[in-house]
Amino acid sequence: MHEEFPTESPAVVTCGLPYANGDLHVGHLRTYVSGDAYSRALERLGQSVAFVCGSDMHGTPIAVNAAEAGVDPETFASEYHEQYEETFPEFNVEFDNYGHTHDATNTEMTRSFVREWIDGDHVVEKEIEVAWDAEAGQPLPDRFVEGTCPYCGERARGDECDEGCQRHLEPGEIEDPVSTITGNPAEYRTRRHKFLRLADFQEYLAGFIDRLEGTENAKNQPREWIEGELKDLCITRDMDWGVDYPAEDDGEEELVLYVWVDAPIEYVSSTKQYSERVGAEEYDWEAVWRDRAEPTASAPEGGEIVHLIGHDIIQHHAVFWPAMLRGAGFNEPRAILACGFVNLAGEAFSTSRDRAVWADDYVESGLHPDLYRYHIVTGSEFTADVNFSWDRLGERVNSELVGTLGNFLYRSLLFAERNYGGTPEAAVSDEVEGEIEAAMADFRTAVNDYRVRGLGRAPVELASFGNEYIQRHEPWKLTDDDPKRAARVIRDCVQLSKAIAVLMEPVLPEKAETLWSQLGEDGSVHEATLEAALSAPPEAFGEPSELFDRLEDDEIEALNRQLEARIEAAEGDAEAPAEGSDGSENGGKDGRGAADEDADDGSALEPIADERVSFETFEELDVRIGEIRSAEPIEGADDLAKLEVDVGVERRQIVAGIKRLHDLDSLPGTRIVVVANLEKTELFGVESDGMLLAAGEEADLLTTHGGAEPGTRVR
RNA sequence: AGCGGGAUGGGAUAGCCAGGAGAUUCCGCCGGGCUCAUAACCCGGAGAUCGGACGUUCAAAUCGUCCUCCCGCUACCA
């Protein structure tokens, strides 16, 4: 549907904005390295391309964490912004422009988007009830309120019943709301908010999703939203940290735009900044982003917009974002590439528990950035989740980069330099030329199919062919007997080396540049196009050196030990989940704080509550001995089991979260302790009439010591 | 619950959209070769009923239906 790369019109490649609220880890870097590699690959094809990004500076978590740290949000976010700017180049991720959402370009751009929506009559105002913390004197947006789900009775966050029925909750719906900031009950106040009427774009989005290219997950997942009913998107928040809503009258001065409004617009702003720096003749941001053709009903005209993101934010990019662009008369994304997450031993990183491999860890390891790049880009399919392991990285570096790639290049160039002082005079064989052409074709296909992984494999496969080729022709035996043939073989190997340099540039940019100069080339491989793979290298070049060093076992072991110790500390320990581990500097990273469910996992004992309850209050609980009669898992639920419990006077059906923690078959006959007069509720569609008591994360069931019969009251 | 992704020799992973001999690459294992090269490189071998069942087809890892298990998303996590 879209024209193949390279196209006449300019392209822009973006990466999801890092949220300026914590340190970067190797999971984040997967996206940025992939984006960098993809953008470089487009350049090798001769595509005009800008690679842009910026820090996401707004939103409630930053505001709250800044307040906790006693600084203003701008200072707080700017520190992380500056840190990111330093970190990316350490991984050879080189943005053409790296801005942030709080700069003037983005603030103005965002407001102009919103004005377009208002002019196009896509914005509606509604009065909604928002949760309010009287003590803190502030509204409680989104996750800063917790309470009880009105539908299923489970504990829920303000915006979503995350533990129970999974329903999205509108502001005001949640029962017994409590502020996660102060722990006080939240009250409700009526506020006027602005909404983007997404339904206006329903039909447009249906067409868009059919045109969208990229990874399968990005093309398929949004269909659920687009084909369903699109709710109005609340685009304002009661805060003072953010981009001010462009007020046309009084009374809205306190509203800022929702962080997901100004964040993606930074893609446009950052491109504009790049354009302004290099000049519009060199790169014109409007030619990319503006829909300048007659706005036909279907596809707009413009440049090629390619977004690389983590697969957690597909919806924002494939539903809200194109609607936002469309509503403001902008071009739409051509492709979205959504990558999988990096895990540790099958489990997600937990930044709050320091269960992660941080960008700094890698930098401090002294390993070359290109090694990480190669490993993360080629180690698995882009969309798949992947386990990070130093062992695996070491194995692949030693066998593929040192053994196959580095070794071929070194033996070829060393042989060429010693015997011919550079490139021997001979023609490249048809076989080798064909092999290089095939590799080039694979590379082009990988770019056009958005297979980032394919980019890194092409050079190693060519080197593998080279090793086999040089072995088959044994030039070291030919130098005396048949010098002409030897020269031809080495000429072939030198050409393969040059082709490898070009092909490896996207994934291994710094190493490719070193190889380029070893070949005696002037200029930079970063300027070369794919065709250079077939042009002759300079006649003379100097003695090469090994491009990659072997990673020694003890080096890897040391990194492994560090990581294992950290995982252990994160899992088992009682000490120091949040504030603890490495002091004040870490305070920011724990920012998601109370809302972060994995922060309070099997950790320190919580203090006994200060507030005492009266004996009468206690008496209100009817706690009884029960005996489990049957226990069966609830299909589809991860943790829930349906129990039938004999409480003496009657039998009760009780749902409990013990599916994974106990062997259900062995439970019948077990005496347990039950709160018998708890309100009935429905969990996962199954009625639960009572609650069994269990201790701790492992749900250690409370039972009896003597022979108390079912139905006996517990006091 | 809905949606998305996944299950492939001992481990890790390709292949699936466009069906064509049981399949890629890396690690590990066994045997051989070579010595220009970083104990590297090259060749050969053992090892898998491609998660399960049914179906479509001359032909299924690949297409369809159902099932099991894992991971993720569901509007503030890359």
PDB file of N, CA and C in Angstrom, chain A residues 423-482:
ATOM      1  N   THR A 423      44.210  -3.681  -0.805  1.00  0.00           N
ATOM      2  CA  THR A 423      43.323  -4.428  -1.687  1.00  0.00           C
ATOM      3  C   THR A 423      44.099  -4.958  -2.891  1.00  0.00           C
ATOM      4  N   PRO A 424      44.156  -6.281  -3.078  1.00  0.00           N
ATOM      5  CA  PRO A 424      44.890  -6.804  -4.236  1.00  0.00           C
ATOM      6  C   PRO A 424      44.212  -6.423  -5.560  1.00  0.00           C
ATOM      7  N   GLU A 425      45.040  -6.378  -6.608  1.00  0.00           N
ATOM      8  CA  GLU A 425      44.484  -6.059  -7.916  1.00  0.00           C
ATOM      9  C   GLU A 425      43.870  -7.308  -8.517  1.00  0.00           C
ATOM     10  N   ALA A 426      42.595  -7.332  -8.553  1.00  0.00           N
ATOM     11  CA  ALA A 426      41.884  -8.484  -9.130  1.00  0.00           C
ATOM     12  C   ALA A 426      40.410  -8.108  -9.179  1.00  0.00           C
ATOM     13  N   ALA A 427      39.664  -8.893  -9.919  1.00  0.00           N
ATOM     14  CA  ALA A 427      38.226  -8.627 -10.000  1.00  0.00           C
ATOM     15  C   ALA A 427      37.511  -9.460  -8.936  1.00  0.00           C
ATOM     16  N   VAL A 428      36.403  -8.947  -8.472  1.00  0.00           N
ATOM     17  CA  VAL A 428      35.584  -9.695  -7.518  1.00  0.00           C
ATOM     18  C   VAL A 428      34.880 -10.825  -8.259  1.00  0.00           C
ATOM     19  N   SER A 429      34.874 -11.999  -7.666  1.00  0.00           N
ATOM     20  CA  SER A 429      34.237 -13.144  -8.334  1.00  0.00           C
ATOM     21  C   SER A 429      32.717 -12.984  -8.380  1.00  0.00           C
ATOM     22  N   ASP A 430      32.130 -13.663  -9.330  1.00  0.00           N
ATOM     23  CA  ASP A 430      30.668 -13.617  -9.466  1.00  0.00           C
ATOM     24  C   ASP A 430      29.982 -14.159  -8.220  1.00  0.00           C
ATOM     25  N   GLU A 431      30.593 -15.223  -7.678  1.00  0.00           N
ATOM     26  CA  GLU A 431      29.977 -15.845  -6.514  1.00  0.00           C
ATOM     27  C   GLU A 431      29.878 -14.849  -5.361  1.00  0.00           C
ATOM     28  N   VAL A 432      30.988 -14.165  -5.101  1.00  0.00           N
ATOM     29  CA  VAL A 432      31.012 -13.227  -3.979  1.00  0.00           C
ATOM     30  C   VAL A 432      30.118 -12.022  -4.257  1.00  0.00           C
ATOM     31  N   GLU A 433      30.172 -11.543  -5.474  1.00  0.00           N
ATOM     32  CA  GLU A 433      29.307 -10.419  -5.824  1.00  0.00           C
ATOM     33  C   GLU A 433      27.839 -10.799  -5.620  1.00  0.00           C
ATOM     34  N   GLY A 434      27.504 -12.004  -6.046  1.00  0.00           N
ATOM     35  CA  GLY A 434      26.129 -12.485  -5.884  1.00  0.00           C
ATOM     36  C   GLY A 434      25.740 -12.569  -4.415  1.00  0.00           C
ATOM     37  N   GLU A 435      26.689 -13.036  -3.619  1.00  0.00           N
ATOM     38  CA  GLU A 435      26.436 -13.179  -2.186  1.00  0.00           C
ATOM     39  C   GLU A 435      26.188 -11.810  -1.541  1.00  0.00           C
ATOM     40  N   ILE A 436      26.995 -10.837  -1.942  1.00  0.00           N
ATOM     41  CA  ILE A 436      26.831  -9.483  -1.391  1.00  0.00           C
ATOM     42  C   ILE A 436      25.496  -8.892  -1.833  1.00  0.00           C
ATOM     43  N   GLU A 437      25.182  -9.098  -3.088  1.00  0.00           N
ATOM     44  CA  GLU A 437      23.903  -8.574  -3.585  1.00  0.00           C
ATOM     45  C   GLU A 437      22.719  -9.194  -2.842  1.00  0.00           C
ATOM     46  N   ALA A 438      22.837 -10.471  -2.574  1.00  0.00           N
ATOM     47  CA  ALA A 438      21.748 -11.141  -1.833  1.00  0.00           C
ATOM     48  C   ALA A 438      21.629 -10.560  -0.430  1.00  0.00           C
ATOM     49  N   ALA A 439      22.787 -10.297   0.198  1.00  0.00           N
ATOM     50  CA  ALA A 439      22.770  -9.720   1.546  1.00  0.00           C
ATOM     51  C   ALA A 439      22.147  -8.326   1.521  1.00  0.00           C
ATOM     52  N   MET A 440      22.471  -7.561   0.479  1.00  0.00           N
ATOM     53  CA  MET A 440      21.883  -6.224   0.339  1.00  0.00           C
ATOM     54  C   MET A 440      20.371  -6.310   0.172  1.00  0.00           C
ATOM     55  N   ALA A 441      19.956  -7.287  -0.620  1.00  0.00           N
ATOM     56  CA  ALA A 441      18.511  -7.456  -0.839  1.00  0.00           C
ATOM     57  C   ALA A 441      17.815  -7.842   0.460  1.00  0.00           C
ATOM     58  N   ASP A 442      18.462  -8.719   1.237  1.00  0.00           N
ATOM     59  CA  ASP A 442      17.892  -9.105   2.529  1.00  0.00           C
ATOM     60  C   ASP A 442      17.749  -7.895   3.445  1.00  0.00           C
ATOM     61  N   PHE A 443      18.771  -7.065   3.401  1.00  0.00           N
ATOM     62  CA  PHE A 443      18.781  -5.860   4.235  1.00  0.00           C
ATOM     63  C   PHE A 443      17.610  -4.952   3.861  1.00  0.00           C
ATOM     64  N   ARG A 444      17.451  -4.733   2.543  1.00  0.00           N
ATOM     65  CA  ARG A 444      16.338  -3.887   2.079  1.00  0.00           C
ATOM     66  C   ARG A 444      14.994  -4.457   2.499  1.00  0.00           C
ATOM     67  N   THR A 445      14.864  -5.768   2.350  1.00  0.00           N
ATOM     68  CA  THR A 445      13.608  -6.412   2.729  1.00  0.00           C
ATOM     69  C   THR A 445      13.350  -6.253   4.220  1.00  0.00           C
ATOM     70  N   ALA A 446      14.412  -6.410   5.012  1.00  0.00           N
ATOM     71  CA  ALA A 446      14.247  -6.291   6.457  1.00  0.00           C
ATOM     72  C   ALA A 446      13.738  -4.890   6.811  1.00  0.00           C
ATOM     73  N   VAL A 447      14.289  -3.879   6.173  1.00  0.00           N
ATOM     74  CA  VAL A 447      13.836  -2.515   6.452  1.00  0.00           C
ATOM     75  C   VAL A 447      12.373  -2.362   6.063  1.00  0.00           C
ATOM     76  N   ASN A 448      12.028  -2.826   4.896  1.00  0.00           N
ATOM     77  CA  ASN A 448      10.657  -2.640   4.422  1.00  0.00           C
ATOM     78  C   ASN A 448       9.641  -3.512   5.148  1.00  0.00           C
ATOM     79  N   ASP A 449      10.116  -4.615   5.712  1.00  0.00           N
ATOM     80  CA  ASP A 449       9.211  -5.453   6.506  1.00  0.00           C
ATOM     81  C   ASP A 449       9.272  -5.099   7.988  1.00  0.00           C
ATOM     82  N   TYR A 450      10.021  -4.066   8.320  1.00  0.00           N
ATOM     83  CA  TYR A 450      10.160  -3.613   9.710  1.00  0.00           C
ATOM     84  C   TYR A 450      10.712  -4.707  10.612  1.00  0.00           C
ATOM     85  N   ARG A 451      11.631  -5.498  10.059  1.00  0.00           N
ATOM     86  CA  ARG A 451      12.251  -6.544  10.878  1.00  0.00           C
ATOM     87  C   ARG A 451      13.614  -6.054  11.345  1.00  0.00           C
ATOM     88  N   VAL A 452      13.601  -5.429  12.502  1.00  0.00           N
ATOM     89  CA  VAL A 452      14.823  -4.835  13.031  1.00  0.00           C
ATOM     90  C   VAL A 452      15.893  -5.904  13.230  1.00  0.00           C
ATOM     91  N   ARG A 453      15.455  -7.073  13.634  1.00  0.00           N
ATOM     92  CA  ARG A 453      16.386  -8.159  13.884  1.00  0.00           C
ATOM     93  C   ARG A 453      17.210  -8.529  12.649  1.00  0.00           C
ATOM     94  N   GLY A 454      16.537  -8.499  11.500  1.00  0.00           N
ATOM     95  CA  GLY A 454      17.192  -8.869  10.255  1.00  0.00           C
ATOM     96  C   GLY A 454      18.377  -7.978   9.928  1.00  0.00           C
ATOM     97  N   LEU A 455      18.333  -6.744  10.416  1.00  0.00           N
ATOM     98  CA  LEU A 455      19.411  -5.803  10.142  1.00  0.00           C
ATOM     99  C   LEU A 455      20.724  -6.274  10.735  1.00  0.00           C
ATOM    100  N   GLY A 456      20.648  -6.846  11.917  1.00  0.00           N
ATOM    101  CA  GLY A 456      21.865  -7.267  12.593  1.00  0.00           C
ATOM    102  C   GLY A 456      22.377  -8.608  12.107  1.00  0.00           C
ATOM    103  N   ARG A 457      21.493  -9.404  11.584  1.00  0.00           N
ATOM    104  CA  ARG A 457      21.910 -10.741  11.164  1.00  0.00           C
ATOM    105  C   ARG A 457      22.629 -10.709   9.816  1.00  0.00           C
ATOM    106  N   ALA A 458      22.253  -9.766   8.976  1.00  0.00           N
ATOM    107  CA  ALA A 458      22.825  -9.724   7.622  1.00  0.00           C
ATOM    108  C   ALA A 458      24.364  -9.724   7.628  1.00  0.00           C
ATOM    109  N   PRO A 459      25.026  -8.850   8.393  1.00  0.00           N
ATOM    110  CA  PRO A 459      26.494  -8.841   8.345  1.00  0.00           C
ATOM    111  C   PRO A 459      27.126 -10.116   8.895  1.00  0.00           C
ATOM    112  N   VAL A 460      26.529 -10.699   9.939  1.00  0.00           N
ATOM    113  CA  VAL A 460      27.125 -11.912  10.517  1.00  0.00           C
ATOM    114  C   VAL A 460      26.981 -13.082   9.550  1.00  0.00           C
ATOM    115  N   GLU A 461      25.867 -13.127   8.860  1.00  0.00           N
ATOM    116  CA  GLU A 461      25.681 -14.199   7.893  1.00  0.00           C
ATOM    117  C   GLU A 461      26.663 -14.066   6.727  1.00  0.00           C
ATOM    118  N   LEU A 462      26.927 -12.827   6.357  1.00  0.00           N
ATOM    119  CA  LEU A 462      27.897 -12.609   5.290  1.00  0.00           C
ATOM    120  C   LEU A 462      29.297 -13.017   5.757  1.00  0.00           C
ATOM    121  N   ALA A 463      29.621 -12.731   6.983  1.00  0.00           N
ATOM    122  CA  ALA A 463      30.924 -13.116   7.529  1.00  0.00           C
ATOM    123  C   ALA A 463      31.044 -14.628   7.628  1.00  0.00           C
ATOM    124  N   SER A 464      29.934 -15.260   7.979  1.00  0.00           N
ATOM    125  CA  SER A 464      29.940 -16.711   8.075  1.00  0.00           C
ATOM    126  C   SER A 464      30.210 -17.322   6.695  1.00  0.00           C
ATOM    127  N   PHE A 465      29.581 -16.751   5.696  1.00  0.00           N
ATOM    128  CA  PHE A 465      29.883 -17.176   4.326  1.00  0.00           C
ATOM    129  C   PHE A 465      31.364 -16.951   4.030  1.00  0.00           C
ATOM    130  N   GLY A 466      31.885 -15.806   4.439  1.00  0.00           N
ATOM    131  CA  GLY A 466      33.284 -15.453   4.198  1.00  0.00           C
ATOM    132  C   GLY A 466      34.233 -16.470   4.810  1.00  0.00           C
ATOM    133  N   ASN A 467      33.958 -16.883   6.040  1.00  0.00           N
ATOM    134  CA  ASN A 467      34.817 -17.871   6.693  1.00  0.00           C
ATOM    135  C   ASN A 467      34.819 -19.187   5.933  1.00  0.00           C
ATOM    136  N   GLU A 468      33.670 -19.559   5.472  1.00  0.00           N
ATOM    137  CA  GLU A 468      33.566 -20.811   4.719  1.00  0.00           C
ATOM    138  C   GLU A 468      34.304 -20.665   3.381  1.00  0.00           C
ATOM    139  N   TYR A 469      34.148 -19.484   2.785  1.00  0.00           N
ATOM    140  CA  TYR A 469      34.748 -19.210   1.478  1.00  0.00           C
ATOM    141  C   TYR A 469      36.279 -19.230   1.548  1.00  0.00           C
ATOM    142  N   ILE A 470      36.806 -18.575   2.556  1.00  0.00           N
ATOM    143  CA  ILE A 470      38.268 -18.479   2.672  1.00  0.00           C
ATOM    144  C   ILE A 470      38.854 -19.850   2.995  1.00  0.00           C
ATOM    145  N   GLN A 471      38.125 -20.631   3.785  1.00  0.00           N
ATOM    146  CA  GLN A 471      38.563 -21.978   4.135  1.00  0.00           C
ATOM    147  C   GLN A 471      38.571 -22.878   2.888  1.00  0.00           C
ATOM    148  N   ARG A 472      37.539 -22.721   2.093  1.00  0.00           N
ATOM    149  CA  ARG A 472      37.392 -23.540   0.891  1.00  0.00           C
ATOM    150  C   ARG A 472      38.507 -23.247  -0.096  1.00  0.00           C
ATOM    151  N   HIS A 473      38.965 -21.981  -0.188  1.00  0.00           N
ATOM    152  CA  HIS A 473      39.967 -21.620  -1.196  1.00  0.00           C
ATOM    153  C   HIS A 473      41.388 -21.594  -0.661  1.00  0.00           C
ATOM    154  N   GLU A 474      41.550 -21.689   0.628  1.00  0.00           N
ATOM    155  CA  GLU A 474      42.866 -21.770   1.251  1.00  0.00           C
ATOM    156  C   GLU A 474      43.918 -20.879   0.598  1.00  0.00           C
ATOM    157  N   PRO A 475      43.722 -19.581   0.615  1.00  0.00           N
ATOM    158  CA  PRO A 475      44.670 -18.685  -0.069  1.00  0.00           C
ATOM    159  C   PRO A 475      46.088 -18.794   0.494  1.00  0.00           C
ATOM    160  N   TRP A 476      46.218 -19.187   1.775  1.00  0.00           N
ATOM    161  CA  TRP A 476      47.555 -19.318   2.364  1.00  0.00           C
ATOM    162  C   TRP A 476      48.390 -20.383   1.677  1.00  0.00           C
ATOM    163  N   LYS A 477      47.725 -21.318   0.975  1.00  0.00           N
ATOM    164  CA  LYS A 477      48.459 -22.339   0.231  1.00  0.00           C
ATOM    165  C   LYS A 477      48.756 -21.863  -1.182  1.00  0.00           C
ATOM    166  N   LEU A 478      47.996 -20.836  -1.628  1.00  0.00           N
ATOM    167  CA  LEU A 478      48.067 -20.438  -3.032  1.00  0.00           C
ATOM    168  C   LEU A 478      49.104 -19.357  -3.287  1.00  0.00           C
ATOM    169  N   THR A 479      49.519 -18.641  -2.222  1.00  0.00           N
ATOM    170  CA  THR A 479      50.392 -17.479  -2.464  1.00  0.00           C
ATOM    171  C   THR A 479      51.627 -17.846  -3.268  1.00  0.00           C
ATOM    172  N   ASP A 480      52.176 -19.075  -3.045  1.00  0.00           N
ATOM    173  CA  ASP A 480      53.361 -19.486  -3.805  1.00  0.00           C
ATOM    174  C   ASP A 480      53.004 -20.149  -5.127  1.00  0.00           C
ATOM    175  N   ASP A 481      52.079 -21.116  -5.062  1.00  0.00           N
ATOM    176  CA  ASP A 481      51.737 -21.902  -6.256  1.00  0.00           C
ATOM    177  C   ASP A 481      51.000 -21.084  -7.302  1.00  0.00           C
ATOM    178  N   ASP A 482      50.029 -20.327  -6.865  1.00  0.00           N
ATOM    179  CA  ASP A 482      49.134 -19.670  -7.826  1.00  0.00           C
ATOM    180  C   ASP A 482      48.798 -18.272  -7.317  1.00  0.00           C
TER     181      ASP A 482
END
